[in-house]
Amino acid sequence: MTDIARIIEIVEPQARALGFDLVRVALFGKTEVGDEEHTLQIMAERPETGQLLIEDCAALSRAVSDQIDILEAKGDELIEGAYRLEVSSPGIDRPLTRPKDYAAWIGHEVRIELSELIDTRKRFRGDLVGFDADTNTISVEEDAVVYTVPLSLVARAKLVLTDKLIAASRPIDMTGADTVVEEQED
């Protein structure tokens, strides 16, 4: 069985060395992605922009791949069998994985799935109305009811793509977007 914590120990220093914050490391099984091999997904971001450019993804992919190759050459197999390495930016409807993510996105709609029941529920979809760093709890308002959820019970959480989220998101680096190349027809 793959040890994600061990993979994070390998990936995080590579991301930090490039100036990135690690958002998430996940290993998806063959059936989850409809493929014949596992996918190791790494999400990272530049702290100042909340995004990665394609060049950033490529640099992190190379750094992680090189480090994994070094470890495997020494007999330390992190992932059994073939796998695909996927490095990306978290995107606009990003997963919420760290306390600072919840604090930064208060006022936006979220979808949260818990590892165990609270008030007979495991799933919540509503506005993120608060994050208490002292108690490590999240407040979600759904249908005019505010639920307080311990961060330790969150199995998955992500922002929901809304017009408000689009308006609030930092602009993507559009370098070179104004250059239009027209093809001539023969």
XYZ file of N, CA and C in Angstrom:
558
model
N 0.841 -1.187 0.000
C 0.000 0.000 0.000
C 0.884 1.247 0.000
N 0.501 2.214 -0.785
C 1.270 3.446 -0.922
C 1.074 4.348 0.295
N 2.172 4.900 0.770
C 2.170 5.792 1.924
C 2.189 7.240 1.419
N 1.010 7.892 1.400
C 0.903 9.268 0.899
C 1.737 10.221 1.747
N 1.776 9.999 3.054
C 2.575 10.873 3.931
C 4.049 10.825 3.517
N 4.530 9.662 3.151
C 5.918 9.507 2.698
C 6.128 10.246 1.371
N 5.166 10.150 0.486
C 5.272 10.855 -0.800
C 5.282 12.365 -0.564
N 4.450 12.841 0.353
C 4.433 14.273 0.674
C 5.793 14.713 1.205
N 6.443 13.873 2.016
C 7.790 14.187 2.521
C 8.789 14.365 1.382
N 8.574 13.679 0.285
C 9.453 13.777 -0.884
C 9.079 14.991 -1.743
N 7.787 15.194 -1.936
C 7.298 16.224 -2.857
C 7.400 17.638 -2.280
N 7.044 17.798 -1.015
C 6.971 19.150 -0.439
C 8.291 19.920 -0.522
N 9.445 19.317 -0.193
C 10.696 20.081 -0.327
C 10.998 20.468 -1.781
N 10.591 19.623 -2.719
C 10.803 19.948 -4.137
C 9.951 21.165 -4.526
N 8.706 21.181 -4.061
C 7.818 22.309 -4.345
C 8.343 23.592 -3.698
N 8.727 23.504 -2.433
C 9.239 24.686 -1.719
C 10.507 25.235 -2.368
N 11.377 24.345 -2.823
C 12.627 24.780 -3.465
C 12.346 25.604 -4.722
N 11.202 25.359 -5.350
C 10.823 26.112 -6.544
C 9.957 27.333 -6.203
N 9.693 27.544 -4.903
C 8.893 28.687 -4.478
C 7.404 28.432 -4.462
N 6.976 27.167 -4.475
C 5.563 26.815 -4.529
C 5.083 26.293 -3.181
N 3.800 26.444 -2.929
C 3.138 25.816 -1.789
C 2.429 24.572 -2.286
N 2.557 23.500 -1.552
C 1.883 22.258 -1.897
C 0.433 22.360 -1.448
N -0.498 22.061 -2.344
C -1.930 22.118 -2.037
C -2.455 20.723 -1.713
N -2.103 19.746 -2.553
C -2.617 18.395 -2.342
C -1.748 17.385 -3.066
N -1.619 16.200 -2.456
C -1.025 15.038 -3.098
C -2.047 13.921 -2.959
N -2.417 13.306 -4.077
C -3.400 12.223 -4.049
C -2.970 11.134 -5.022
N -3.291 9.904 -4.683
C -3.035 8.774 -5.568
C -4.384 8.175 -5.925
N -4.687 8.186 -7.219
C -5.940 7.630 -7.704
C -5.677 6.248 -8.277
N -6.559 5.329 -7.938
C -6.428 3.963 -8.427
C -6.821 3.837 -9.879
N -6.534 2.695 -10.424
C -6.799 2.418 -11.834
C -8.263 2.648 -12.182
N -9.160 2.157 -11.381
C -10.573 2.271 -11.705
C -11.111 3.678 -11.506
N -10.516 4.447 -10.608
C -10.999 5.797 -10.337
C -10.802 6.737 -11.517
N -9.787 6.501 -12.297
C -9.507 7.375 -13.438
C -9.734 6.670 -14.766
N -10.227 5.441 -14.713
C -10.531 4.702 -15.931
C -9.315 4.402 -16.779
N -8.203 4.114 -16.128
C -6.959 3.884 -16.844
C -6.351 2.576 -16.372
N -5.284 2.195 -17.006
C -4.619 0.943 -16.644
C -3.492 1.135 -15.637
N -3.286 2.357 -15.191
C -2.252 2.611 -14.192
C -2.743 3.655 -13.197
N -2.077 3.732 -12.067
C -2.409 4.720 -11.043
C -1.993 6.114 -11.525
N -2.590 7.127 -10.923
C -2.206 8.510 -11.183
C -1.818 9.167 -9.868
N -0.581 9.653 -9.797
C -0.122 10.440 -8.663
C -0.363 11.899 -9.024
N -1.318 12.515 -8.332
C -1.689 13.895 -8.626
C -1.063 14.822 -7.587
N -0.357 15.826 -8.077
C 0.257 16.833 -7.213
C -0.314 18.188 -7.615
N -0.908 18.885 -6.647
C -1.395 20.243 -6.884
C -0.538 21.182 -6.059
N -0.101 22.253 -6.702
C 0.717 23.257 -6.026
C 0.336 24.627 -6.566
N 0.818 25.654 -5.888
C 0.521 27.018 -6.324
C 1.642 27.950 -5.914
N 1.753 29.039 -6.641
C 2.626 30.131 -6.219
C 1.855 30.893 -5.152
N 2.445 31.120 -3.981
C 1.703 31.780 -2.898
C 1.155 33.158 -3.291
N 1.878 33.863 -4.132
C 1.449 35.219 -4.493
C 0.327 35.253 -5.521
N 0.114 34.167 -6.271
C -0.918 34.177 -7.310
C -1.977 33.097 -7.139
N -1.680 32.051 -6.392
C -2.615 30.941 -6.251
C -2.703 30.079 -7.496
N -1.733 30.192 -8.378
C -1.739 29.421 -9.622
C -0.341 28.937 -9.960
N -0.268 28.066 -10.913
C 1.004 27.666 -11.533
C 0.857 27.850 -13.030
N 1.898 28.298 -13.658
C 1.938 28.358 -15.115
C 2.390 27.001 -15.630
N 2.229 26.753 -16.897
C 2.616 25.468 -17.486
C 4.103 25.188 -17.254
N 4.921 26.234 -17.311
C 6.355 26.071 -17.077
C 6.630 25.651 -15.635
N 5.822 26.175 -14.700
C 5.948 25.801 -13.287
C 5.593 24.328 -13.092
N 4.514 23.901 -13.739
C 4.094 22.495 -13.643
C 5.194 21.578 -14.172
N 5.782 21.964 -15.293
C 6.847 21.147 -15.891
C 8.064 21.087 -14.967
N 8.437 22.213 -14.378
C 9.604 22.237 -13.480
C 9.365 21.372 -12.250
N 8.183 21.458 -11.663
C 7.873 20.645 -10.482
C 7.800 19.168 -10.860
N 7.228 18.872 -11.996
C 7.144 17.486 -12.460
C 8.536 16.882 -12.617
N 9.438 17.630 -13.236
C 10.818 17.140 -13.417
C 11.507 16.930 -12.073
N 11.359 17.898 -11.169
C 12.017 17.801 -9.857
C 11.509 16.600 -9.066
N 10.206 16.403 -9.059
C 9.616 15.276 -8.323
C 10.003 13.957 -8.975
N 9.901 13.903 -10.283
C 10.246 12.680 -11.012
C 11.704 12.299 -10.782
N 12.594 13.280 -10.840
C 14.025 13.016 -10.597
C 14.251 12.476 -9.184
N 13.575 13.076 -8.201
C 13.739 12.637 -6.817
C 13.205 11.218 -6.619
N 12.067 10.920 -7.220
C 11.495 9.569 -7.124
C 12.419 8.560 -7.803
N 12.980 8.940 -8.954
C 13.915 8.045 -9.659
C 15.133 7.732 -8.796
N 15.655 8.740 -8.107
C 16.817 8.541 -7.230
C 16.468 7.554 -6.118
N 15.312 7.746 -5.509
C 14.893 6.854 -4.421
C 14.650 5.425 -4.922
N 14.022 5.307 -6.087
C 13.763 3.977 -6.638
C 15.057 3.262 -7.010
N 16.054 4.017 -7.467
C 17.355 3.415 -7.790
C 18.018 2.849 -6.532
N 17.667 3.420 -5.368
C 18.205 2.941 -4.092
C 17.324 1.834 -3.494
N 16.278 1.450 -4.220
C 15.401 0.379 -3.743
C 14.196 0.849 -2.952
N 13.951 2.153 -2.887
C 12.819 2.708 -2.145
C 11.662 2.945 -3.123
N 10.790 1.940 -3.273
C 9.677 2.049 -4.215
C 8.498 2.726 -3.520
N 8.186 3.957 -3.930
C 7.121 4.727 -3.304
C 5.736 4.292 -3.767
N 5.639 3.930 -5.041
C 4.363 3.509 -5.622
C 4.600 2.193 -6.349
N 3.829 1.190 -5.976
C 3.990 -0.120 -6.596
C 3.387 -0.120 -7.998
N 4.170 -0.572 -8.957
C 3.685 -0.680 -10.331
C 3.771 0.629 -11.095
N 3.203 0.595 -12.279
C 3.231 1.764 -13.161
C 2.263 2.832 -12.653
N 2.640 4.080 -12.856
C 1.766 5.196 -12.489
C 2.069 6.380 -13.388
N 1.108 7.283 -13.430
C 1.245 8.522 -14.198
C 1.399 9.655 -13.188
N 2.343 10.564 -13.429
C 2.550 11.732 -12.584
C 1.820 12.910 -13.222
N 0.937 13.526 -12.450
C 0.153 14.664 -12.933
C 0.410 15.834 -11.997
N 0.951 16.924 -12.518
C 1.212 18.120 -11.719
C 0.345 19.240 -12.274
N -0.389 19.916 -11.374
C -1.281 20.973 -11.840
C -1.467 22.048 -10.782
N -2.057 23.141 -11.233
C -2.527 24.207 -10.371
C -3.880 23.763 -9.818
N -4.309 24.264 -8.664
C -5.574 23.801 -8.108
C -6.815 24.222 -8.898
N -6.720 25.249 -9.718
C -7.869 25.675 -10.516
C -8.817 26.563 -9.719
N -9.806 27.081 -10.404
C -10.714 28.039 -9.781
C -11.635 27.372 -8.751
N -12.126 26.168 -9.043
C -12.974 25.455 -8.078
C -12.118 24.493 -7.267
N -11.092 25.055 -6.712
C -10.006 24.367 -6.028
C -10.454 23.532 -4.833
N -9.676 22.498 -4.544
C -9.920 21.779 -3.299
C -9.449 22.639 -2.118
N -10.108 22.491 -1.001
C -9.706 23.168 0.229
C -9.034 22.109 1.097
N -7.749 22.267 1.331
C -6.992 21.225 2.021
C -6.251 21.720 3.258
N -6.081 23.030 3.366
C -5.287 23.597 4.461
C -6.119 24.628 5.202
N -5.819 24.856 6.474
C -6.567 25.889 7.207
C -6.599 27.230 6.470
N -5.483 27.629 5.874
C -5.459 28.928 5.195
C -6.392 28.977 3.991
N -6.703 27.831 3.394
C -7.662 27.803 2.284
C -9.050 28.200 2.773
N -9.450 27.649 3.925
C -10.776 27.971 4.470
C -10.850 29.444 4.862
N -9.811 29.951 5.488
C -9.796 31.357 5.901
C -9.846 32.288 4.683
N -9.176 31.913 3.611
C -9.100 32.771 2.421
C -10.397 32.814 1.617
N -11.220 31.783 1.711
C -12.385 31.686 0.832
C -13.716 31.826 1.569
N -13.685 32.448 2.752
C -14.929 32.727 3.469
C -15.823 33.586 2.579
N -17.104 33.246 2.550
C -18.059 33.988 1.722
C -18.373 33.302 0.411
N -17.687 32.210 0.133
C -17.917 31.478 -1.116
C -18.583 30.141 -0.847
N -19.232 29.639 -1.865
C -19.937 28.360 -1.740
C -18.941 27.204 -1.761
N -19.165 26.235 -0.867
C -18.297 25.072 -0.750
C -19.126 23.791 -0.748
N -18.448 22.724 -1.084
C -19.002 21.373 -0.958
C -18.053 20.610 -0.048
N -18.579 20.057 1.041
C -17.749 19.380 2.032
C -18.293 17.976 2.271
N -17.398 17.007 2.279
C -17.752 15.636 2.621
C -16.933 15.240 3.846
N -17.621 14.690 4.844
C -16.977 14.323 6.103
C -16.635 12.835 6.150
N -15.728 12.505 7.033
C -15.353 11.103 7.236
C -16.320 10.395 8.178
N -17.104 11.170 8.936
C -18.137 10.579 9.798
C -19.293 11.560 9.938
N -20.407 11.070 10.421
C -21.625 11.866 10.509
C -21.553 12.978 11.548
N -22.172 14.115 11.201
C -22.452 15.204 12.136
C -23.908 15.576 11.890
N -24.710 15.588 12.949
C -26.142 15.891 12.804
C -26.778 15.012 11.727
N -26.451 13.757 11.726
C -26.952 12.741 10.772
C -26.552 13.015 9.319
N -25.516 13.818 9.118
C -25.101 14.168 7.750
C -23.605 13.992 7.567
N -23.236 13.664 6.321
C -21.821 13.593 5.948
C -21.473 14.621 4.876
N -22.486 15.184 4.236
C -22.239 16.118 3.134
C -22.930 17.449 3.406
N -22.209 18.514 3.075
C -22.734 19.866 3.231
C -22.400 20.649 1.967
N -23.352 21.469 1.527
C -23.103 22.382 0.416
C -23.768 23.703 0.784
N -22.937 24.704 0.924
C -23.461 26.008 1.312
C -22.344 27.025 1.355
N -22.644 28.164 1.932
C -21.654 29.232 2.021
C -20.709 28.986 3.187
N -19.434 29.125 2.920
C -18.414 29.069 3.967
C -18.498 30.406 4.704
N -18.975 30.374 5.946
C -19.196 31.628 6.677
C -18.165 31.880 7.756
N -17.297 30.895 8.019
C -16.278 31.143 9.017
C -15.279 30.014 9.150
N -14.108 30.398 9.656
C -13.087 29.421 10.025
C -12.456 29.912 11.315
N -12.478 29.081 12.341
C -11.903 29.428 13.635
C -10.577 28.692 13.784
N -9.484 29.421 13.708
C -8.150 28.823 13.788
C -7.863 28.259 15.178
N -8.469 28.827 16.212
C -8.236 28.343 17.580
C -8.841 26.958 17.797
N -10.038 26.742 17.267
C -10.708 25.449 17.445
C -10.605 24.558 16.210
N -10.018 25.096 15.138
C -9.900 24.368 13.864
C -11.259 23.863 13.386
N -12.239 24.783 13.376
C -13.577 24.438 12.910
C -13.994 25.345 11.757
N -14.838 24.784 10.922
C -15.369 25.463 9.746
C -16.855 25.704 9.993
N -17.357 26.849 9.580
C -18.793 27.119 9.664
C -19.350 27.221 8.253
N -20.377 26.409 7.999
C -21.018 26.364 6.682
C -22.496 26.651 6.871
N -23.006 27.614 6.092
C -24.429 27.929 6.145
C -25.126 27.280 4.964
N -26.096 26.432 5.306
C -26.874 25.744 4.272
C -28.347 25.863 4.653
N -29.167 26.398 3.753
C -30.603 26.572 3.999
C -30.870 27.309 5.308
N -30.145 28.397 5.517
C -30.297 29.291 6.676
C -29.899 28.648 8.010
N -29.236 27.501 7.975
C -28.737 26.853 9.185
C -27.213 26.842 9.103
N -26.546 27.240 10.193
C -25.085 27.238 10.224
C -24.614 25.981 10.954
N -23.805 25.201 10.259
C -23.224 23.985 10.825
C -21.753 24.252 11.129
N -21.300 23.804 12.286
C -19.897 23.915 12.657
C -19.272 22.539 12.501
N -18.218 22.484 11.704
C -17.600 21.223 11.333
C -16.128 21.230 11.739
N -15.680 20.229 12.501
C -14.246 20.151 12.821
C -13.435 19.836 11.556
N -12.390 20.582 11.347
C -11.525 20.358 10.188
C -11.008 18.920 10.153
N -10.803 18.325 11.305
C -10.275 16.957 11.370
C -11.218 15.914 10.780
N -12.495 16.251 10.616
C -13.462 15.308 10.039
C -13.672 15.501 8.541
N -13.055 16.505 7.960
C -13.253 16.775 6.537
C -12.452 15.767 5.710
N -13.171 14.989 4.919
C -12.526 14.038 4.016
C -12.196 14.717 2.685
N -13.135 15.530 2.195
C -12.942 16.272 0.949
C -13.713 17.583 1.039
N -13.116 18.620 0.468
C -13.806 19.909 0.397
C -13.303 20.656 -0.828
N -14.198 21.379 -1.453
C -13.798 22.181 -2.608
C -14.744 23.346 -2.780
N -14.261 24.360 -3.459
C -15.097 25.497 -3.816
C -16.032 25.080 -4.936
N -17.201 25.686 -4.960
C -18.178 25.443 -6.012
C -18.060 26.594 -7.007
N -18.006 26.254 -8.271
C -17.866 27.267 -9.315
C -19.145 28.094 -9.414
N -19.023 29.368 -9.070
C -20.148 30.304 -9.118
C -19.667 31.590 -9.778
N -20.605 32.432 -10.163
C -20.237 33.738 -10.716
C -19.452 34.562 -9.698
N -19.831 34.459 -8.429
C -19.132 35.186 -7.367
C -17.673 34.729 -7.268
N -17.441 33.423 -7.369
C -16.082 32.890 -7.305
C -15.271 33.359 -8.513
N -15.871 33.332 -9.672
C -15.180 33.791 -10.886
C -14.782 35.258 -10.735
N -15.697 36.079 -10.237
C -15.415 37.506 -10.065
C -14.319 37.751 -9.027
N -14.252 36.899 -8.007
C -13.283 37.094 -6.925
C -11.914 36.487 -7.196
N -11.842 35.619 -8.174
C -10.578 34.914 -8.430
C -9.562 35.838 -9.064
N -8.324 35.599 -8.688
C -7.237 36.381 -9.275
C -7.161 36.071 -10.760
N -6.823 37.065 -11.555
C -6.723 36.789 -12.992
C -5.581 35.825 -13.296
N -5.813 34.987 -14.274
C -4.782 34.073 -14.748
C -3.753 34.883 -15.510
N -2.510 34.483 -15.423
C -1.459 35.144 -16.200
C -1.790 34.991 -17.677
N -1.983 36.082 -18.332
C -2.389 36.063 -19.738
C -1.238 36.461 -20.664
N -0.016 36.302 -20.193
C 1.142 36.657 -20.994
C 1.067 35.985 -22.354
N 1.159 36.786 -23.393
C 1.165 36.255 -24.749
C -0.211 36.016 -25.343
N -1.260 36.229 -24.555
C -2.611 35.952 -25.040
C -3.052 36.938 -26.113
N -2.445 38.127 -26.123
C -2.841 39.113 -27.112
C -2.177 38.890 -28.466
N -1.279 37.924 -28.525
C -0.626 37.601 -29.790
C -1.467 36.579 -30.525
N -1.995 36.975 -31.633
C -2.861 36.073 -32.403
C -2.120 35.703 -33.684
N -2.047 34.436 -33.904
C -1.415 33.972 -35.137
C -2.501 33.448 -36.052
N -2.579 34.034 -37.221
C -3.578 33.610 -38.177
C -2.917 32.725 -39.213
N -3.574 31.628 -39.513
C -3.062 30.726 -40.546
C -3.633 31.157 -41.887
N -2.780 31.137 -42.855
C -3.238 31.445 -44.209
C -3.766 30.183 -44.853
N -4.874 30.343 -45.525
C -5.411 29.191 -46.242
C -4.776 29.117 -47.607
N -4.465 27.918 -48.057
C -3.862 27.735 -49.386
C -4.902 27.717 -50.466
